[in-house]
Amino acid sequence: MVLKEIFKSSALITLSNIFSAGINLVTFLMLLSGLGIYGFGLYTLSMTVISFFVLLIDQGIGTVMVSDVSKEINENNREKAAGLMKGYVALQLLAGIIIGASCIIFSQQISGYFQKNLSGIILPIGLLIIVGGLRNIYTTSFQMSSEFKSYALSFVVEALLRLTAIYAGFMFLGAKTEIVLMSIVVADMLMLALFWFRIPLQVKQLVFSAHGKLSDFTEMIKKHGKWVIVFSQARNFESNIIFWIVEYFLGVKAVGIYAALWKFLIIIRWLFEPLETIFYPLVSKLGKKSDSTNVIFRATKYMLFASVPIVLFFMLFSETAINLVLGSEFVPYAGSFRILLLAMFAFVLNIPMKPLFFGLKQQKILAFTSILLLVVSLVSGSLLVIYFGLFGLCLSRVLSFSFDVLAKWHFLQKVRGKSINAASLVIPNRYDYELLERGILEIKARKKRFTK
């Protein structure tokens, strides 16, 4: 039943991701065509700044909220859940306003530092940082309440609103990076207004409850929350610094090329991303370490199986896919894209790691591995870019992600105090065959009832 619940929720979010991926693909192609490779590179660098600060506001605490608040609610400890939620909302609002307003106020000084007139870009960046803090609250609220329908729908609506706003901006104001960013501000604010009524009543009651102490939130930060902050910011810096490494060694145009290839990969990766979202509250619900580990590893195995034909398809038809989606000017980089596709396997194997470490309250290990990953990415990324250009950077990403999985796997075995058979994540066993057999029998039974 648990596996059925996992894949039902996963299918819902995957379906949402397919729709939003299709919309985002149209938006992406419109941006690439309208802004050009250089303009798209500048847009990508702007979005890395926004992404960095939005994650800086969240501090990674959102994932702790999903795990800890879900646990407190399941144990009927609503007062402590209210204290945790109040502290998180206060952090998002205050940090978002302070950081976003600072960008807007000091836009002229920032422009002077880079010796370019960037004030038109920095203003919407500041606004998007503030909006991003509010978006964190919405996303966390949907996840901790297992409101996956609202969670999934929010991404589709956000993608649709962004496409509409950017198209309108291009039509009436022109194809400029600052116009794109301001269009996204309008779209995201409208999305937040529409989804205010879908925030679960349970979450609203926690936030506006007369009970609950902020000291519960600060206590959580002092215990395991501080390690989440280290972990999330190291990963945040690692994921965004890659684009700046490309810009430093190869220029803004190369950023546009790499960003386009990476965006294409992300669209494919969205098919598997829902599992991590579902695993966080699921670990708290299952309770026992053995139960959560076994169920989550089995679900991950099936996702790994599903990823193989998808990766092989894009490996074989990379040139055709890139030509159809990105255009002929990107076809010479099909070899780099093939290398990036190998990172898909590491991504799938990495899916269960964070939820399991969160459930075991071992965020310290995640912080340590994220720092190691940052060092590996900086060193390998810089060296391989120097010698092999974009191809080297793509190779560096695969090596870094593989290192991340191996390090976490090693520490997970230490925490659990017993060896875990790695082959169990790849090779089917009798339980998998039994599940497949039951599935076939159920399909046959339904077909028989339907024919009657």
CSV table of C-alpha atoms in Angstrom, one decimal:
chain,number,residue,atom,x,y,z
A,1,MET,CA,0.0,0.0,0.0
A,2,VAL,CA,2.8,2.4,0.8
A,3,LEU,CA,4.5,1.8,-2.6
A,4,LYS,CA,1.1,2.4,-4.2
A,5,GLU,CA,0.7,5.7,-2.3
A,6,ILE,CA,4.3,6.7,-3.4
A,7,PHE,CA,3.7,6.1,-7.1
A,8,LYS,CA,0.2,7.6,-7.0
A,9,SER,CA,1.6,10.8,-5.6
A,10,SER,CA,4.7,10.6,-7.8
A,11,ALA,CA,2.5,10.1,-10.9
A,12,LEU,CA,0.5,13.2,-10.0
A,13,ILE,CA,3.6,15.4,-9.6
A,14,THR,CA,5.3,13.8,-12.7
A,15,LEU,CA,2.2,14.6,-14.8
A,16,SER,CA,2.4,18.1,-13.5
A,17,ASN,CA,6.1,18.2,-14.3
A,18,ILE,CA,5.4,17.0,-17.9
A,19,PHE,CA,2.9,19.8,-18.4
A,20,SER,CA,5.1,22.5,-16.8
A,21,ALA,CA,8.1,21.1,-18.6
A,22,GLY,CA,6.3,21.5,-21.9
A,23,ILE,CA,5.3,25.1,-21.1
A,24,ASN,CA,8.8,25.9,-19.8
A,25,LEU,CA,10.2,24.4,-23.0
A,26,VAL,CA,8.2,26.9,-25.0
A,27,THR,CA,9.3,29.7,-22.7
A,28,PHE,CA,12.9,28.6,-22.9
A,29,LEU,CA,12.8,28.5,-26.7
A,30,MET,CA,11.1,31.9,-26.8
A,31,LEU,CA,13.8,33.4,-24.5
A,32,LEU,CA,16.6,31.8,-26.5
A,33,SER,CA,15.2,33.1,-29.8
A,34,GLY,CA,14.3,36.5,-28.5
A,35,LEU,CA,17.3,37.3,-26.4
A,36,GLY,CA,20.0,35.5,-28.5
A,37,ILE,CA,22.8,33.3,-27.0
A,38,TYR,CA,24.5,36.3,-25.3
A,39,GLY,CA,21.2,37.7,-23.9
A,40,PHE,CA,20.2,34.2,-22.7
A,41,GLY,CA,23.6,33.9,-21.0
A,42,LEU,CA,23.0,37.2,-19.2
A,43,TYR,CA,19.5,36.1,-18.2
A,44,THR,CA,20.9,32.8,-16.9
A,45,LEU,CA,23.5,34.6,-14.8
A,46,SER,CA,20.7,36.9,-13.4
A,47,MET,CA,18.7,33.8,-12.5
A,48,THR,CA,21.6,32.2,-10.7
A,49,VAL,CA,21.8,35.3,-8.5
A,50,ILE,CA,18.1,35.1,-7.8
A,51,SER,CA,18.3,31.3,-7.1
A,52,PHE,CA,21.3,31.8,-4.8
A,53,PHE,CA,19.6,34.5,-2.7
A,54,VAL,CA,16.2,32.7,-2.6
A,55,LEU,CA,17.9,29.6,-1.3
A,56,LEU,CA,19.9,31.8,1.1
A,57,ILE,CA,16.6,33.0,2.5
A,58,ASP,CA,15.3,29.5,3.0
A,59,GLN,CA,18.6,28.3,4.4
A,60,GLY,CA,17.5,24.8,3.6
A,61,ILE,CA,15.2,25.0,6.6
A,62,GLY,CA,12.2,24.3,4.4
A,63,THR,CA,13.1,20.6,4.1
A,64,VAL,CA,13.6,20.4,7.9
A,65,MET,CA,10.1,21.9,8.3
A,66,VAL,CA,8.6,19.2,6.0
A,67,SER,CA,10.3,16.5,8.0
A,68,ASP,CA,9.9,17.9,11.6
A,69,VAL,CA,6.5,19.5,11.3
A,70,SER,CA,5.1,16.4,9.7
A,71,LYS,CA,6.5,14.4,12.6
A,72,GLU,CA,5.0,16.7,15.2
A,73,ILE,CA,1.6,16.7,13.5
A,74,ASN,CA,1.6,12.9,13.3
A,75,GLU,CA,2.5,12.7,17.0
A,76,ASN,CA,-0.3,15.2,17.8
A,77,ASN,CA,2.1,17.8,19.1
A,78,ARG,CA,0.5,20.8,17.5
A,79,GLU,CA,2.0,23.4,19.8
A,80,LYS,CA,5.5,22.6,18.9
A,81,ALA,CA,4.5,22.3,15.2
A,82,ALA,CA,3.1,25.8,15.5
A,83,GLY,CA,6.3,27.2,17.0
A,84,LEU,CA,8.4,25.7,14.2
A,85,MET,CA,6.1,27.0,11.5
A,86,LYS,CA,5.9,30.5,13.0
A,87,GLY,CA,9.7,30.7,13.1
A,88,TYR,CA,10.0,29.6,9.5
A,89,VAL,CA,7.5,32.1,8.2
A,90,ALA,CA,9.2,34.9,10.1
A,91,LEU,CA,12.6,33.9,8.7
A,92,GLN,CA,11.3,33.9,5.1
A,93,LEU,CA,9.5,37.3,5.4
A,94,LEU,CA,12.3,39.2,7.2
A,95,ALA,CA,15.2,37.7,5.2
A,96,GLY,CA,13.4,38.2,1.9
A,97,ILE,CA,12.6,41.8,2.5
A,98,ILE,CA,16.1,42.7,3.9
A,99,ILE,CA,18.0,41.0,1.0
A,100,GLY,CA,15.6,42.0,-1.7
A,101,ALA,CA,15.4,45.6,-0.5
A,102,SER,CA,19.2,45.8,-0.2
A,103,CYS,CA,19.6,44.8,-3.9
A,104,ILE,CA,17.1,47.5,-4.9
A,105,ILE,CA,18.6,50.3,-2.7
A,106,PHE,CA,22.2,49.6,-3.7
A,107,SER,CA,21.6,48.9,-7.4
A,108,GLN,CA,23.6,52.0,-8.5
A,109,GLN,CA,26.6,50.9,-6.3
A,110,ILE,CA,26.4,47.4,-7.7
A,111,SER,CA,26.4,48.7,-11.2
A,112,GLY,CA,29.4,50.9,-10.4
A,113,TYR,CA,31.3,47.8,-9.1
A,114,PHE,CA,30.8,45.9,-12.3
A,115,GLN,CA,31.3,49.1,-14.4
A,116,LYS,CA,28.1,48.4,-16.3
A,117,ASN,CA,24.6,49.9,-16.1
A,118,LEU,CA,22.8,47.0,-14.4
A,119,SER,CA,20.2,48.9,-12.5
A,120,GLY,CA,17.5,47.8,-14.9
A,121,ILE,CA,18.3,44.2,-14.1
A,122,ILE,CA,19.0,44.5,-10.4
A,123,LEU,CA,15.6,46.1,-9.6
A,124,PRO,CA,13.6,43.0,-10.8
A,125,ILE,CA,16.2,40.7,-9.2
A,126,GLY,CA,15.5,42.4,-5.8
A,127,LEU,CA,11.7,42.0,-6.3
A,128,LEU,CA,12.1,38.3,-7.3
A,129,ILE,CA,14.1,37.7,-4.2
A,130,ILE,CA,11.3,39.0,-2.0
A,131,VAL,CA,8.7,37.0,-4.0
A,132,GLY,CA,11.0,33.9,-3.8
A,133,GLY,CA,10.8,34.1,0.0
A,134,LEU,CA,7.0,34.0,-0.1
A,135,ARG,CA,7.2,31.1,-2.7
A,136,ASN,CA,9.3,29.1,-0.2
A,137,ILE,CA,6.4,29.4,2.4
A,138,TYR,CA,3.8,28.1,-0.1
A,139,THR,CA,6.0,25.2,-1.3
A,140,THR,CA,6.8,24.1,2.2
A,141,SER,CA,3.2,24.3,3.3
A,142,PHE,CA,2.0,22.1,0.5
A,143,GLN,CA,4.8,19.5,1.1
A,144,MET,CA,4.4,19.2,4.9
A,145,SER,CA,0.6,18.7,4.6
A,146,SER,CA,1.1,16.2,1.7
A,147,GLU,CA,-1.0,18.4,-0.5
A,148,PHE,CA,0.7,17.2,-3.6
A,149,LYS,CA,-2.2,18.2,-5.8
A,150,SER,CA,-1.8,21.9,-4.9
A,151,TYR,CA,2.0,21.5,-5.0
A,152,ALA,CA,1.8,20.0,-8.5
A,153,LEU,CA,-0.8,22.5,-9.8
A,154,SER,CA,1.3,25.5,-8.5
A,155,PHE,CA,4.2,24.6,-10.9
A,156,VAL,CA,1.9,24.3,-13.9
A,157,VAL,CA,0.1,27.6,-13.1
A,158,GLU,CA,3.5,29.3,-12.5
A,159,ALA,CA,4.9,28.1,-15.8
A,160,LEU,CA,1.8,29.2,-17.7
A,161,LEU,CA,1.7,32.6,-16.1
A,162,ARG,CA,5.4,33.2,-16.8
A,163,LEU,CA,5.0,32.2,-20.4
A,164,THR,CA,2.1,34.5,-20.9
A,165,ALA,CA,3.8,37.4,-19.1
A,166,ILE,CA,7.1,37.1,-21.0
A,167,TYR,CA,5.2,36.8,-24.3
A,168,ALA,CA,3.3,40.0,-23.5
A,169,GLY,CA,6.5,41.7,-22.4
A,170,PHE,CA,8.2,40.8,-25.7
A,171,MET,CA,5.2,41.9,-27.7
A,172,PHE,CA,4.6,45.3,-26.1
A,173,LEU,CA,8.0,46.3,-24.5
A,174,GLY,CA,10.7,44.5,-26.4
A,175,ALA,CA,13.0,41.5,-26.1
A,176,LYS,CA,15.3,42.6,-23.3
A,177,THR,CA,16.6,40.8,-20.2
A,178,GLU,CA,15.2,43.4,-17.8
A,179,ILE,CA,11.8,43.1,-19.5
A,180,VAL,CA,11.9,39.3,-19.0
A,181,LEU,CA,12.8,39.6,-15.3
A,182,MET,CA,10.0,42.1,-14.6
A,183,SER,CA,7.5,39.9,-16.5
A,184,ILE,CA,8.5,37.0,-14.2
A,185,VAL,CA,7.9,39.3,-11.2
A,186,VAL,CA,4.3,40.0,-12.3
A,187,ALA,CA,3.6,36.4,-13.1
A,188,ASP,CA,4.9,35.1,-9.8
A,189,MET,CA,3.0,37.7,-7.7
A,190,LEU,CA,-0.2,36.7,-9.5
A,191,MET,CA,0.5,33.0,-8.9
A,192,LEU,CA,1.0,33.7,-5.1
A,193,ALA,CA,-2.3,35.6,-5.0
A,194,LEU,CA,-4.2,32.8,-6.7
A,195,PHE,CA,-2.8,30.1,-4.5
A,196,TRP,CA,-3.3,31.9,-1.2
A,197,PHE,CA,-6.7,30.2,-0.9
A,198,ARG,CA,-5.1,26.7,-1.5
A,199,ILE,CA,-2.7,26.9,1.4
A,200,PRO,CA,-3.9,24.1,3.7
A,201,LEU,CA,-6.1,25.2,6.6
A,202,GLN,CA,-3.9,23.2,8.9
A,203,VAL,CA,-0.9,25.3,8.0
A,204,LYS,CA,-2.8,28.6,8.4
A,205,GLN,CA,-4.0,27.4,11.9
A,206,LEU,CA,-0.4,26.7,12.9
A,207,VAL,CA,0.9,30.1,11.8
A,208,PHE,CA,-1.9,32.1,13.3
A,209,SER,CA,-2.3,30.0,16.4
A,210,ALA,CA,-2.1,31.6,19.8
A,211,HIS,CA,0.1,28.8,20.9
A,212,GLY,CA,3.6,27.8,19.8
A,213,LYS,CA,6.9,29.4,20.8
A,214,LEU,CA,9.6,30.8,18.5
A,215,SER,CA,12.1,29.2,20.9
A,216,ASP,CA,11.1,25.8,19.4
A,217,PHE,CA,12.3,27.1,16.0
A,218,THR,CA,15.6,28.4,17.4
A,219,GLU,CA,16.1,25.2,19.3
A,220,MET,CA,15.7,23.2,16.1
A,221,ILE,CA,18.3,25.5,14.4
A,222,LYS,CA,20.8,24.9,17.3
A,223,LYS,CA,20.4,21.1,17.1
A,224,HIS,CA,20.2,19.8,13.5
A,225,GLY,CA,19.0,22.9,11.7
A,226,LYS,CA,22.5,24.5,11.6
A,227,TRP,CA,23.9,21.6,9.6
A,228,VAL,CA,21.1,22.0,7.1
A,229,ILE,CA,22.1,25.6,6.6
A,230,VAL,CA,25.7,24.6,5.9
A,231,PHE,CA,24.5,21.8,3.6
A,232,SER,CA,22.0,23.9,1.6
A,233,GLN,CA,24.3,26.9,1.2
A,234,ALA,CA,27.2,24.7,0.1
A,235,ARG,CA,25.0,23.0,-2.5
A,236,ASN,CA,23.5,26.4,-3.4
A,237,PHE,CA,26.9,27.8,-4.1
A,238,GLU,CA,28.1,24.7,-5.9
A,239,SER,CA,25.1,24.6,-8.3
A,240,ASN,CA,25.4,28.3,-9.2
A,241,ILE,CA,29.2,28.8,-9.3
A,242,ILE,CA,29.4,26.5,-12.3
A,243,PHE,CA,27.9,29.1,-14.6
A,244,TRP,CA,30.3,31.7,-13.3
A,245,ILE,CA,33.3,29.3,-13.9
A,246,VAL,CA,32.1,29.1,-17.5
A,247,GLU,CA,31.7,32.9,-17.7
A,248,TYR,CA,35.2,33.4,-16.3
A,249,PHE,CA,37.0,31.0,-18.6
A,250,LEU,CA,34.8,31.0,-21.7
A,251,GLY,CA,32.6,34.1,-21.7
A,252,VAL,CA,28.9,34.9,-21.5
A,253,LYS,CA,28.1,33.3,-24.8
A,254,ALA,CA,29.4,30.0,-23.5
A,255,VAL,CA,27.2,30.4,-20.5
A,256,GLY,CA,24.2,30.6,-22.9
A,257,ILE,CA,25.3,27.4,-24.6
A,258,TYR,CA,25.9,25.4,-21.4
A,259,ALA,CA,22.7,26.8,-19.8
A,260,ALA,CA,20.6,25.7,-22.8
A,261,LEU,CA,22.1,22.1,-22.7
A,262,TRP,CA,21.6,22.0,-18.9
A,263,LYS,CA,18.0,23.3,-19.2
A,264,PHE,CA,17.2,20.6,-21.7
A,265,LEU,CA,18.6,18.0,-19.2
A,266,ILE,CA,16.6,19.5,-16.3
A,267,ILE,CA,13.4,19.1,-18.3
A,268,ILE,CA,14.1,15.4,-18.8
A,269,ARG,CA,15.1,15.1,-15.1
A,270,TRP,CA,11.8,16.5,-13.9
A,271,LEU,CA,10.2,13.1,-14.7
A,272,PHE,CA,12.1,11.6,-11.7
A,273,GLU,CA,12.2,14.6,-9.3
A,274,PRO,CA,8.8,14.0,-7.6
A,275,LEU,CA,10.1,11.1,-5.6
A,276,GLU,CA,12.3,13.2,-3.3
A,277,THR,CA,9.4,15.6,-2.6
A,278,ILE,CA,7.3,12.6,-1.5
A,279,PHE,CA,10.0,10.9,0.5
A,280,TYR,CA,10.4,13.7,3.1
A,281,PRO,CA,7.0,13.4,4.8
A,282,LEU,CA,6.9,9.6,4.1
A,283,VAL,CA,10.1,8.9,6.2
A,284,SER,CA,8.4,10.5,9.2
A,285,LYS,CA,5.1,8.6,8.6
A,286,LEU,CA,6.8,5.2,8.4
A,287,GLY,CA,8.7,5.7,11.6
A,288,LYS,CA,11.0,2.6,11.7
A,289,LYS,CA,14.4,3.0,10.0
A,290,SER,CA,14.1,-0.4,8.3
A,291,ASP,CA,10.6,0.3,6.9
A,292,SER,CA,11.5,3.6,5.4
A,293,THR,CA,14.8,2.5,4.0
A,294,ASN,CA,13.4,-0.7,2.3
A,295,VAL,CA,10.4,1.1,0.8
A,296,ILE,CA,12.3,4.1,-0.4
A,297,PHE,CA,15.1,2.0,-1.9
A,298,ARG,CA,12.6,-0.2,-3.8
A,299,ALA,CA,10.9,2.9,-5.2
A,300,THR,CA,14.3,4.3,-6.2
A,301,LYS,CA,15.2,1.1,-8.0
A,302,TYR,CA,12.0,1.2,-10.1
A,303,MET,CA,12.8,4.8,-11.0
A,304,LEU,CA,16.3,3.8,-12.0
A,305,PHE,CA,14.9,1.1,-14.3
A,306,ALA,CA,12.6,3.7,-15.8
A,307,SER,CA,15.5,6.1,-16.5
A,308,VAL,CA,17.5,3.6,-18.6
A,309,PRO,CA,15.4,3.6,-21.8
A,310,ILE,CA,15.0,7.4,-21.6
A,311,VAL,CA,18.7,8.1,-21.3
A,312,LEU,CA,19.5,5.6,-24.1
A,313,PHE,CA,17.0,7.2,-26.4
A,314,PHE,CA,18.5,10.7,-25.9
A,315,MET,CA,22.0,9.2,-26.2
A,316,LEU,CA,21.2,7.7,-29.6
A,317,PHE,CA,19.3,10.6,-31.0
A,318,SER,CA,21.1,13.6,-29.3
A,319,GLU,CA,21.7,15.5,-32.5
A,320,THR,CA,18.1,15.1,-33.7
A,321,ALA,CA,16.7,16.1,-30.3
A,322,ILE,CA,19.0,19.1,-29.9
A,323,ASN,CA,18.3,20.2,-33.5
A,324,LEU,CA,14.5,20.0,-32.9
A,325,VAL,CA,14.5,21.6,-29.4
A,326,LEU,CA,17.5,24.0,-29.4
A,327,GLY,CA,18.3,24.6,-33.0
A,328,SER,CA,21.1,23.6,-35.4
A,329,GLU,CA,23.7,26.0,-33.8
A,330,PHE,CA,23.7,23.7,-30.7
A,331,VAL,CA,24.1,20.4,-32.6
A,332,PRO,CA,28.0,20.6,-32.5
A,333,TYR,CA,27.6,20.3,-28.7
A,334,ALA,CA,25.7,16.9,-28.8
A,335,GLY,CA,28.8,15.1,-27.5
A,336,SER,CA,28.8,17.4,-24.4
A,337,PHE,CA,25.1,16.7,-23.9
A,338,ARG,CA,25.6,12.9,-24.1
A,339,ILE,CA,28.1,13.2,-21.2
A,340,LEU,CA,25.6,15.3,-19.2
A,341,LEU,CA,23.0,12.5,-19.7
A,342,LEU,CA,25.2,10.1,-17.7
A,343,ALA,CA,24.5,12.3,-14.7
A,344,MET,CA,20.9,11.2,-14.8
A,345,PHE,CA,21.8,7.8,-13.2
A,346,ALA,CA,23.6,9.5,-10.4
A,347,PHE,CA,20.7,11.9,-9.9
A,348,VAL,CA,18.2,9.0,-9.5
A,349,LEU,CA,20.4,7.1,-7.1
A,350,ASN,CA,20.8,10.3,-5.1
A,351,ILE,CA,17.0,10.8,-4.7
A,352,PRO,CA,16.6,8.8,-1.4
A,353,MET,CA,19.7,10.0,0.3
A,354,LYS,CA,18.6,13.4,1.7
A,355,PRO,CA,15.2,12.2,3.0
A,356,LEU,CA,16.8,9.3,4.8
A,357,PHE,CA,19.5,11.4,6.4
A,358,PHE,CA,16.8,14.0,7.4
A,359,GLY,CA,14.7,11.2,8.9
A,360,LEU,CA,17.8,9.9,10.8
A,361,LYS,CA,18.6,13.5,12.0
A,362,GLN,CA,22.0,13.2,10.4
A,363,GLN,CA,22.1,16.5,8.6
A,364,LYS,CA,25.7,16.9,9.8
A,365,ILE,CA,26.8,14.2,7.3
A,366,LEU,CA,24.9,16.0,4.5
A,367,ALA,CA,26.8,19.2,5.4
A,368,PHE,CA,30.1,17.4,5.3
A,369,THR,CA,29.4,15.7,1.9
A,370,SER,CA,28.1,19.0,0.4
A,371,ILE,CA,31.4,20.7,1.3
A,372,LEU,CA,33.4,17.9,-0.2
A,373,LEU,CA,31.2,18.1,-3.4
A,374,LEU,CA,31.8,21.9,-3.6
A,375,VAL,CA,35.6,21.4,-3.4
A,376,VAL,CA,35.5,18.6,-6.0
A,377,SER,CA,33.3,20.7,-8.4
A,378,LEU,CA,35.5,23.8,-8.1
A,379,VAL,CA,38.7,21.9,-8.7
A,380,SER,CA,37.5,19.5,-11.4
A,381,GLY,CA,35.3,22.1,-13.1
A,382,SER,CA,38.0,24.7,-13.4
A,383,LEU,CA,40.7,22.2,-14.5
A,384,LEU,CA,38.6,20.4,-17.1
A,385,VAL,CA,37.1,23.6,-18.5
A,386,ILE,CA,40.6,25.0,-19.0
A,387,TYR,CA,41.7,21.9,-20.9
A,388,PHE,CA,38.5,20.6,-22.6
A,389,GLY,CA,36.1,23.6,-22.6
A,390,LEU,CA,32.4,22.9,-22.3
A,391,PHE,CA,33.0,19.1,-22.8
A,392,GLY,CA,35.3,19.1,-19.8
A,393,LEU,CA,32.7,20.9,-17.7
A,394,CYS,CA,30.0,18.4,-18.6
A,395,LEU,CA,32.4,15.6,-17.6
A,396,SER,CA,33.1,17.4,-14.4
A,397,ARG,CA,29.4,17.4,-13.5
A,398,VAL,CA,29.1,13.7,-14.0
A,399,LEU,CA,32.2,13.0,-11.9
A,400,SER,CA,30.9,15.4,-9.1
A,401,PHE,CA,27.4,13.9,-8.9
A,402,SER,CA,28.9,10.3,-8.9
A,403,PHE,CA,31.2,11.3,-6.1
A,404,ASP,CA,28.3,12.8,-4.2
A,405,VAL,CA,26.3,9.5,-4.4
A,406,LEU,CA,29.3,7.3,-3.3
A,407,ALA,CA,30.1,9.5,-0.3
A,408,LYS,CA,26.5,9.5,0.9
A,409,TRP,CA,26.2,5.8,0.4
A,410,HIS,CA,29.3,5.2,2.5
A,411,PHE,CA,28.1,7.4,5.3
A,412,LEU,CA,24.6,5.9,5.2
A,413,GLN,CA,26.0,2.4,5.9
A,414,LYS,CA,28.0,3.8,8.8
A,415,VAL,CA,24.9,5.5,10.3
A,416,ARG,CA,22.7,2.4,10.0
A,417,GLY,CA,25.5,0.3,11.5
A,418,LYS,CA,25.3,-2.4,8.9
A,419,SER,CA,26.3,-3.0,5.3
A,420,ILE,CA,23.8,-2.3,2.6
A,421,ASN,CA,24.0,-4.4,-0.6
A,422,ALA,CA,24.5,-1.9,-3.4
A,423,ALA,CA,23.4,-4.5,-5.9
A,424,SER,CA,19.9,-4.3,-4.3
A,425,LEU,CA,19.4,-0.9,-5.9
A,426,VAL,CA,20.2,-2.3,-9.4
A,427,ILE,CA,19.4,-6.0,-9.6
A,428,PRO,CA,15.7,-7.2,-9.3
A,429,ASN,CA,15.0,-9.6,-6.5
A,430,ARG,CA,12.1,-12.0,-5.7
A,431,TYR,CA,10.1,-9.2,-4.1
A,432,ASP,CA,10.3,-7.2,-7.3
A,433,TYR,CA,9.1,-10.2,-9.4
A,434,GLU,CA,6.3,-10.8,-6.9
A,435,LEU,CA,5.2,-7.2,-7.2
A,436,LEU,CA,5.3,-7.4,-11.0
A,437,GLU,CA,3.3,-10.6,-10.9
A,438,ARG,CA,0.7,-9.1,-8.7
A,439,GLY,CA,0.5,-6.0,-11.0
A,440,ILE,CA,0.0,-8.2,-14.1
A,441,LEU,CA,-2.8,-10.2,-12.3
A,442,GLU,CA,-4.5,-7.0,-11.2
A,443,ILE,CA,-4.4,-5.6,-14.8
A,444,LYS,CA,-5.9,-8.9,-16.1
A,445,ALA,CA,-8.6,-8.8,-13.4
A,446,ARG,CA,-9.5,-5.3,-14.3
A,447,LYS,CA,-9.5,-6.1,-18.0
A,448,LYS,CA,-11.8,-9.1,-17.3
A,449,ARG,CA,-14.3,-6.9,-15.3
A,450,PHE,CA,-14.2,-4.3,-18.0
A,451,THR,CA,-15.0,-6.8,-20.8
A,452,LYS,CA,-18.0,-8.1,-18.8
